[in-house]
Short mmCIF file of C-alpha atoms and ligand atoms in Angstrom, two decimals:
data_model
loop_
_atom_site.label_atom_id
_atom_site.label_comp_id
_atom_site.label_asym_id
_atom_site.label_seq_id
_atom_site.Cartn_x
_atom_site.Cartn_y
_atom_site.Cartn_z
CA MET Q 14 139.21 91.86 99.46
CA THR Q 15 135.88 93.61 98.94
CA LYS Q 16 135.14 96.38 101.39
CA ILE Q 17 132.03 96.12 103.54
CA THR Q 18 129.73 99.09 104.08
CA PHE Q 19 127.74 99.32 107.30
CA SER Q 20 124.78 101.72 106.92
CA LEU Q 21 122.60 102.76 109.81
CA ILE Q 22 119.70 104.87 108.53
CA LYS Q 23 116.91 105.95 110.88
CA ALA Q 24 113.70 107.93 110.91
CA ASP Q 25 110.69 108.59 113.09
CA VAL Q 26 107.74 107.63 110.89
CA GLY Q 27 105.16 107.47 113.66
CA GLY Q 28 105.14 107.04 117.43
CA PHE Q 29 103.11 104.59 119.52
CA PRO Q 30 101.65 106.16 121.58
CA GLY Q 31 102.78 109.78 121.27
CA HIS Q 32 106.56 109.88 120.88
CA SER Q 33 107.32 106.87 123.12
CA SER Q 34 107.96 103.82 120.96
CA VAL Q 35 107.76 102.14 117.55
CA HIS Q 36 104.72 99.91 116.91
CA PRO Q 37 105.72 96.27 116.14
CA ASP Q 38 103.85 96.45 112.80
CA LEU Q 39 106.30 99.12 111.58
CA ILE Q 40 109.20 96.83 112.43
CA ARG Q 41 107.50 93.96 110.60
CA THR Q 42 106.82 96.16 107.56
CA ALA Q 43 110.48 97.23 107.41
CA GLU Q 44 111.74 93.68 107.96
CA SER Q 45 109.65 92.18 105.19
CA HIS Q 46 110.81 94.89 102.75
CA LEU Q 47 114.48 94.44 103.66
CA GLU Q 48 114.20 90.66 103.48
CA GLN Q 49 112.99 90.94 99.86
CA VAL Q 50 115.85 93.30 99.09
CA ARG Q 51 118.38 90.97 100.72
CA LYS Q 52 117.10 88.06 98.60
CA SER Q 53 117.59 90.18 95.48
CA GLY Q 54 121.27 90.48 96.45
CA ALA Q 55 121.41 94.23 97.18
CA LEU Q 56 122.10 93.70 100.88
CA ILE Q 57 124.34 91.19 102.65
CA ASP Q 58 122.45 91.39 105.92
CA PHE Q 59 120.19 93.67 107.95
CA ARG Q 60 118.53 94.20 111.32
CA VAL Q 61 115.54 96.40 112.06
CA MET Q 62 115.67 97.94 115.53
CA SER Q 63 114.10 100.81 117.44
CA CYS Q 64 115.01 103.32 120.10
CA GLY Q 65 112.07 105.29 121.48
CA ASP Q 66 109.96 106.31 118.49
CA ASP Q 67 112.80 105.95 115.97
CA LEU Q 68 112.86 103.14 113.43
CA GLU Q 69 116.47 102.05 112.85
CA LEU Q 70 117.63 100.18 109.74
CA LEU Q 71 121.02 98.49 110.09
CA MET Q 72 122.26 97.23 106.74
CA THR Q 73 125.48 95.72 105.37
CA HIS Q 74 126.38 95.73 101.66
CA ILE Q 75 129.25 96.37 99.26
CA ASN Q 76 127.96 99.53 97.54
CA GLY Q 77 129.92 102.08 99.60
CA CYS Q 78 128.71 105.14 101.52
CA ASP Q 79 126.14 107.55 100.07
CA ASN Q 80 124.97 104.97 97.58
CA GLY Q 81 121.76 105.90 95.72
CA GLU Q 82 120.46 102.33 95.58
CA ILE Q 83 120.91 101.73 99.32
CA HIS Q 84 119.44 105.11 100.24
CA ALA Q 85 116.45 104.40 97.98
CA ILE Q 86 115.91 101.08 99.76
CA ALA Q 87 115.86 102.87 103.13
CA TRP Q 88 113.51 105.55 101.79
CA GLU Q 89 111.08 102.92 100.42
CA CYS Q 90 111.20 101.16 103.76
CA PHE Q 91 110.28 104.38 105.60
CA GLU Q 92 107.52 105.12 103.08
CA GLN Q 93 106.00 101.67 103.55
CA ALA Q 94 106.31 101.97 107.34
CA THR Q 95 104.60 105.38 107.08
CA GLU Q 96 101.67 103.73 105.25
CA THR Q 97 101.39 101.21 108.12
CA ALA Q 98 101.63 104.10 110.63
CA LYS Q 99 98.85 106.00 108.83
CA LYS Q 100 96.54 102.97 108.93
CA LEU Q 101 97.07 102.72 112.69
CA LYS Q 102 96.83 106.52 113.00
CA LEU Q 103 100.14 106.53 114.91
CA TYR Q 104 101.43 109.82 116.18
CA GLY Q 105 103.28 111.98 113.66
CA ALA Q 106 103.05 109.40 110.83
CA GLY Q 107 105.82 110.21 108.36
CA GLN Q 108 107.22 112.85 110.75
CA ASP Q 109 110.81 112.68 109.50
CA LEU Q 110 110.10 112.27 105.77
CA LEU Q 111 110.35 115.89 104.75
CA SER Q 112 110.00 115.35 101.03
CA ASP Q 113 107.36 113.58 98.94
CA ALA Q 114 109.82 112.22 96.40
CA PHE Q 115 113.23 110.56 96.76
CA SER Q 116 115.95 112.38 94.84
CA GLY Q 117 118.93 110.04 94.87
CA ASN Q 118 120.41 110.67 98.33
CA ILE Q 119 118.55 110.43 101.61
CA ARG Q 120 120.72 113.05 103.33
CA GLY Q 121 118.88 116.32 103.91
CA MET Q 122 115.51 114.60 103.41
CA GLY Q 123 114.83 113.98 107.10
CA PRO Q 124 116.26 110.58 108.06
CA GLY Q 125 119.58 110.31 109.95
CA VAL Q 126 122.49 108.49 108.31
CA ALA Q 127 125.63 106.92 109.80
CA GLU Q 128 127.72 104.93 107.30
CA MET Q 129 131.23 103.46 107.21
CA GLU Q 130 133.07 101.53 104.49
CA PHE Q 131 136.07 99.44 105.53
CA ASN Q 132 138.06 96.27 105.03
CA GLU Q 133 136.63 93.83 107.55
CA ARG Q 134 139.43 92.87 109.96
CA VAL Q 135 140.27 89.32 111.14
CA SER Q 136 137.72 90.03 113.84
CA GLU Q 137 135.46 93.08 113.60
CA PRO Q 138 133.54 94.01 116.77
CA ILE Q 139 131.22 96.96 116.10
CA VAL Q 140 128.70 98.83 118.25
CA ALA Q 141 125.62 100.59 116.89
CA PHE Q 142 124.47 103.34 119.26
CA MET Q 143 120.93 104.67 118.89
CA MET Q 144 119.59 107.66 120.83
CA ASP Q 145 116.12 109.15 121.29
CA LYS Q 146 115.05 112.61 122.54
CA THR Q 147 118.38 114.24 121.84
CA GLU Q 148 120.62 115.75 119.15
CA PRO Q 149 123.82 114.72 117.28
CA GLY Q 150 126.01 116.75 119.69
CA ALA Q 151 125.03 114.25 122.42
CA PHE Q 152 127.75 112.01 120.94
CA ASN Q 153 130.54 114.60 121.36
CA LEU Q 154 131.39 113.80 124.97
CA PRO Q 155 131.34 110.00 124.75
CA ILE Q 156 133.19 109.84 121.39
CA PHE Q 157 135.85 112.23 122.70
CA ARG Q 158 136.28 110.12 125.82
CA MET Q 159 136.55 106.86 123.84
CA PHE Q 160 139.19 108.10 121.41
CA ALA Q 161 141.03 110.86 123.32
CA ASP Q 162 140.64 110.59 127.09
CA PRO Q 163 143.27 108.43 128.81
CA PHE Q 164 141.15 108.36 131.99
CA ASN Q 165 138.49 106.52 129.98
CA THR Q 166 140.55 104.55 127.48
CA ALA Q 167 143.48 102.79 129.08
CA GLY Q 168 144.61 101.69 125.63
CA LEU Q 169 145.68 105.26 124.79
CA VAL Q 170 148.28 104.90 127.53
CA ILE Q 171 149.21 101.21 127.52
CA ASP Q 172 148.53 99.84 124.02
CA PRO Q 173 151.20 100.77 121.44
CA ALA Q 174 148.56 100.37 118.67
CA CYS Q 175 146.37 103.14 120.21
CA HIS Q 176 149.12 105.26 121.73
CA GLN Q 177 149.56 107.70 118.83
CA GLY Q 178 145.93 108.86 119.11
CA PHE Q 179 143.26 109.58 116.52
CA VAL Q 180 142.03 112.20 114.03
CA PHE Q 181 138.64 113.86 114.60
CA GLU Q 182 136.48 115.19 111.77
CA ILE Q 183 134.40 117.99 113.32
CA TRP Q 184 131.50 119.69 111.58
CA ASP Q 185 130.15 123.16 112.14
CA ILE Q 186 126.52 122.20 111.50
CA MET Q 187 125.35 125.82 111.31
CA ALA Q 188 127.97 127.03 108.79
CA HIS Q 189 128.18 123.66 106.95
CA LYS Q 190 131.98 123.51 107.29
CA LYS Q 191 134.34 120.84 108.60
CA VAL Q 192 137.81 120.59 110.09
CA PHE Q 193 140.17 117.66 110.80
CA MET Q 194 142.01 117.80 114.13
CA LYS Q 195 144.50 115.52 115.84
CA CYS Q 196 144.44 114.22 119.39
CA PRO Q 197 146.32 114.37 121.70
CA GLU Q 198 148.26 117.22 119.94
CA GLU Q 199 145.23 119.53 119.50
CA MET Q 200 143.13 118.24 122.37
CA TYR Q 201 142.39 121.61 123.97
CA ASP Q 202 141.34 123.11 120.61
CA VAL Q 203 139.13 120.11 119.93
CA LEU Q 204 137.44 120.60 123.30
CA ALA Q 205 137.03 124.34 122.64
CA LEU Q 206 134.86 123.37 119.68
CA ILE Q 207 132.99 120.22 120.69
CA GLY Q 208 132.01 121.54 124.14
CA ALA Q 209 129.61 123.76 122.13
CA LYS Q 210 127.66 120.70 121.10
CA SER Q 211 124.72 122.38 119.37
CA LYS Q 212 127.10 123.95 116.81
CA TYR Q 213 130.14 121.67 116.54
CA VAL Q 214 129.66 117.94 116.25
CA ILE Q 215 132.06 115.06 115.80
CA LYS Q 216 131.17 113.46 112.46
CA ARG Q 217 133.90 110.82 112.15
CA VAL Q 218 137.04 109.50 113.81
CA TYR Q 219 140.00 108.15 111.82
CA PRO Q 220 143.19 106.30 112.76
CA LYS Q 221 146.43 108.22 112.26
CA SER Q 222 148.77 107.32 109.40
CA GLY Q 223 151.50 104.79 110.06
CA GLY Q 224 149.38 102.77 112.50
CA LYS Q 225 147.77 99.34 112.44
CA LEU Q 226 144.63 100.49 110.61
CA PRO Q 227 144.29 102.30 107.25
CA GLU Q 228 144.09 106.06 107.86
CA GLU Q 229 141.32 106.59 105.27
CA GLU Q 230 138.86 104.17 106.88
CA ALA Q 231 136.67 105.74 109.57
CA VAL Q 232 136.50 103.92 112.90
CA ALA Q 233 133.49 105.87 114.20
CA VAL Q 234 130.70 107.84 112.50
CA ILE Q 235 127.72 109.81 113.80
CA SER Q 236 124.55 110.93 112.01
CA THR Q 237 124.59 114.74 112.00
CA GLU Q 238 121.44 115.65 110.10
CA LYS Q 239 119.74 118.69 111.61
CA LEU Q 240 116.05 118.18 111.02
CA PHE Q 241 114.99 121.68 111.97
CA GLN Q 242 117.38 123.17 109.41
CA THR Q 243 115.92 121.00 106.71
CA ALA Q 244 112.33 121.47 107.75
CA GLY Q 245 112.56 125.15 108.71
CA THR Q 246 110.22 124.57 111.62
CA TYR Q 247 110.11 122.18 114.56
CA VAL Q 248 109.08 118.69 113.46
CA GLY Q 249 110.76 116.64 116.19
CA LYS Q 250 114.36 116.36 117.24
CA ASP Q 251 117.06 114.85 115.04
CA ASP Q 252 117.65 111.88 117.31
CA PRO Q 253 121.10 110.62 116.32
CA ALA Q 254 122.73 107.23 115.74
CA GLY Q 255 126.38 106.25 115.56
CA LEU Q 256 128.67 103.35 114.70
CA VAL Q 257 131.91 102.58 116.52
CA ARG Q 258 134.42 99.84 115.62
CA SER Q 259 136.47 98.41 118.48
CA GLN Q 260 139.48 96.35 119.64
CA SER Q 261 142.85 95.60 118.01
CA GLY Q 262 144.27 99.12 117.71
CA LEU Q 263 140.96 100.76 118.69
CA PRO Q 264 139.31 101.25 122.09
CA ALA Q 265 138.28 97.91 123.63
CA LEU Q 266 134.54 97.20 123.81
CA GLY Q 267 134.45 98.22 127.47
CA GLU Q 268 136.26 101.46 126.68
CA VAL Q 269 133.67 102.20 123.99
CA LEU Q 270 130.80 101.73 126.47
CA GLU Q 271 132.39 103.31 129.55
CA PRO Q 272 131.63 107.00 128.75
CA PHE Q 273 127.88 106.30 128.96
CA ALA Q 274 128.17 105.51 132.68
CA LEU Q 275 128.12 109.28 133.29
CA SER Q 276 124.55 109.91 132.06
CA HIS Q 277 125.73 113.31 130.82
CA LEU Q 278 123.32 116.18 130.15
CA VAL Q 279 122.01 116.52 126.61
CA SER Q 280 119.29 118.57 124.95
CA GLY Q 281 116.17 117.35 123.15
CA TRP Q 282 113.89 116.11 125.91
CA MET Q 283 110.17 117.13 125.81
CA ARG Q 284 109.25 119.07 122.68
CA GLY Q 285 112.94 119.15 121.78
CA SER Q 286 113.21 121.97 124.29
CA HIS Q 287 114.75 120.63 127.49
CA ASN Q 288 118.06 119.40 128.87
CA GLY Q 289 118.24 116.10 130.71
CA PRO Q 290 120.51 113.14 131.45
CA LEU Q 291 121.21 110.61 128.69
CA MET Q 292 120.18 107.31 130.26
CA PRO Q 293 121.88 104.14 128.94
CA CYS Q 294 119.22 101.43 128.80
CA SER Q 295 118.30 97.97 127.52
CA PHE Q 296 116.41 97.46 124.27
CA GLU Q 297 113.19 96.65 126.19
CA THR Q 298 113.35 99.78 128.31
CA ALA Q 299 114.14 102.26 125.53
CA HIS Q 300 110.62 103.71 125.64
CA PRO Q 301 110.81 107.23 127.06
CA THR Q 302 107.56 108.10 128.86
CA ARG Q 303 108.49 110.33 131.83
CA PHE Q 304 108.02 113.87 130.43
CA ASP Q 305 108.73 112.06 127.13
CA GLY Q 306 112.12 111.11 128.50
CA PRO Q 307 114.64 111.15 129.96
CA PRO Q 308 116.72 110.90 126.75
CA ARG Q 309 117.81 107.32 125.96
CA VAL Q 310 120.74 105.55 124.41
CA ILE Q 311 120.93 101.87 123.49
CA ALA Q 312 124.00 99.96 122.33
CA ALA Q 313 123.72 96.99 119.96
CA GLY Q 314 126.92 94.93 119.77
CA PHE Q 315 127.83 92.87 116.70
CA GLN Q 316 130.68 90.84 115.28
CA LEU Q 317 130.84 91.11 111.50
CA ALA Q 318 131.51 87.89 109.61
CA PHE Q 319 132.00 88.59 105.89
CA GLY Q 320 129.35 91.30 106.16
CA GLN Q 321 126.91 89.10 108.10
CA LEU Q 322 125.69 90.67 111.34
CA VAL Q 323 126.40 88.30 114.23
CA GLY Q 324 124.22 89.77 116.99
CA PRO Q 325 122.92 92.05 118.36
CA VAL Q 326 123.90 91.83 122.00
CA ASP Q 327 122.03 94.29 124.23
CA LEU Q 328 125.15 95.89 125.73
CA PHE Q 329 123.59 98.32 128.24
CA LYS Q 330 121.42 95.57 129.72
CA ASP Q 331 124.41 94.72 131.93
CA ILE Q 332 123.71 95.39 135.63
CA ALA Q 333 127.01 97.29 135.68
CA PHE Q 334 125.03 100.18 134.12
CA ASP Q 335 122.36 100.10 136.86
CA LEU Q 336 124.10 102.80 138.85
CA ALA Q 337 124.31 105.02 135.76
CA ARG Q 338 120.54 104.57 135.40
CA GLN Q 339 119.98 105.37 139.08
CA ARG Q 340 122.05 108.49 138.69
CA ALA Q 341 120.11 109.45 135.55
CA LEU Q 342 116.88 109.12 137.53
CA GLN Q 343 118.20 111.33 140.33
CA ILE Q 344 119.28 113.94 137.77
CA THR Q 345 115.83 113.60 136.20
CA GLU Q 346 114.16 114.58 139.50
CA TYR Q 347 116.48 117.52 139.97
CA MET Q 348 116.16 118.84 136.43
CA ARG Q 349 112.37 118.40 136.31
CA ALA Q 350 112.01 120.48 139.47
CA HIS Q 351 113.18 123.49 137.42
CA GLY Q 352 110.02 123.29 135.29
CA PRO Q 353 110.08 126.00 132.60
CA PHE Q 354 113.33 127.54 133.88
CA GLU Q 355 116.75 127.30 132.26
CA PRO Q 356 118.95 125.31 132.26
CA HIS Q 357 116.24 122.58 132.21
CA ARG Q 358 114.51 124.51 129.44
CA LEU Q 359 116.92 125.28 126.57
CA PRO Q 360 118.34 128.80 126.17
CA MET Q 361 116.34 131.23 124.03
CA GLU Q 362 118.58 130.84 120.91
CA ASP Q 363 117.83 127.13 120.76
CA MET Q 364 114.12 127.74 121.35
CA GLU Q 365 113.99 129.67 118.06
CA TYR Q 366 113.43 126.35 116.33
CA THR Q 367 110.51 125.35 118.52
CA THR Q 368 106.95 126.62 118.78
CA LEU Q 369 107.93 129.33 121.33
CA PRO Q 370 108.36 132.16 118.76
CA HIS Q 371 104.60 131.86 118.01
CA VAL Q 372 103.84 132.44 121.70
CA MET Q 373 106.25 135.39 121.85
CA LYS Q 374 104.77 137.06 118.76
CA LYS Q 375 101.63 138.34 120.49
CA LEU Q 376 103.76 139.97 123.21
CA SER Q 377 105.92 141.90 120.77
CA ASP Q 378 103.81 145.13 120.65
CA ARG Q 379 103.48 145.24 124.43
CA PHE Q 380 107.15 146.04 124.95
CA VAL Q 381 107.99 149.71 125.66
CA PRO Q 382 111.46 151.21 126.22
CA THR Q 383 112.93 150.89 129.71
CA GLU Q 384 113.77 154.12 131.60
P1 13P K 5 142.96 94.01 121.80
O1 13P K 5 144.26 94.76 121.67
O2 13P K 5 142.99 92.66 121.15
O3 13P K 5 141.81 94.84 121.34
O4 13P K 5 142.73 93.68 123.37
C1 13P K 5 142.54 94.67 124.29
C2 13P K 5 141.51 94.22 125.27
O5 13P K 5 140.48 93.71 124.90
C3 13P K 5 141.77 94.45 126.70
O6 13P K 5 140.56 94.58 127.42
P1 13P K 6 110.83 112.89 118.83
O1 13P K 6 111.86 113.81 118.22
O2 13P K 6 111.49 111.67 119.40
O3 13P K 6 109.74 112.60 117.87
O4 13P K 6 110.23 113.63 120.09
C1 13P K 6 109.57 114.84 119.88
C2 13P K 6 109.05 115.44 121.11
O5 13P K 6 108.66 116.58 121.04
C3 13P K 6 108.99 114.71 122.37
O6 13P K 6 108.44 115.48 123.41
MG1 MG K 7 108.30 111.37 117.42
MG1 MG K 8 112.53 110.20 118.38
#
């Protein structure tokens, strides 16, 4: 059977207003482009979505990951949406397109990419997570809890198909290196790395060999592009996206969503320079306006049917996440009260990639030795 590839490629090509949301005309521009492409046969199906000011292209096809044709389609889509954004004078039009010309692979050019190629199972539930005002490391805690924490995922304890655990592919995004580690065997070492979420990020999760699912097919993937490293200066945060497959040997849908009830602290809020709670929210409320935040995550649930996207279902719209939102709002009050002080403001090392060094420059000659 032909393998299906699910590609989620996203970029901020202009905010409306400021950095708060995507203008409907950008969505229409992207949809009409992708519809033409789908008719030509290059895509099986697509959805255009948004989280905050990020335009999210969800596409299914049979070309595999890192495919030049698919990446070119996404790039063209973002270029056309940028044209629309320029006409409307939207904020930061073309913000994430760091290059003028497409060179065969969209990675390293600004947009975020999460892609998985797999044999579609008898039933294939899949969740697309999209975040705004945060960084790829924001996924570390929830992905760890889904695939390695028995207090979150009952299946790790009581389902023989999950019981052996999973393999984590972890990237050092500063040194551009990766390591594969097994859970539960190496759980403490995994945590030693991924707790430092601005350096080590979970890129993919795989099943172990000898289980129900093929060990070479990823079951979760996160976009890990670091915009500031590509751009060399602050041009907005690399708001991440991720894909997680579920059920039948994988965490159940509810186990995939459960970690987001914490509203854990992540960085990226206001000028990419502040920590705040990651608030799970509905599609309609994913428009961060309070101090450009707090950071948001939405979850779009699909069933795949021969590559067709059946959905989305707005999974965090459930009232069962209301308390998580309430808690996020309480944390928001508390964190905001710290104003320009750490740990609301990011530590100095992380501020190197913001506009702060320009402010600090004029103070440099005023420093004299201490006694
Ligand atoms: P599956 O093993 O079919 O995924 O069922 C588990 C489940 O959904 C329990 O909530
Ligand atoms: P975005 O990365 O979502 O564009 O936000 C940038 C920002 O500085 C918000 O305050
Ligand atoms: Mg923006
Ligand atoms: Mg954004």
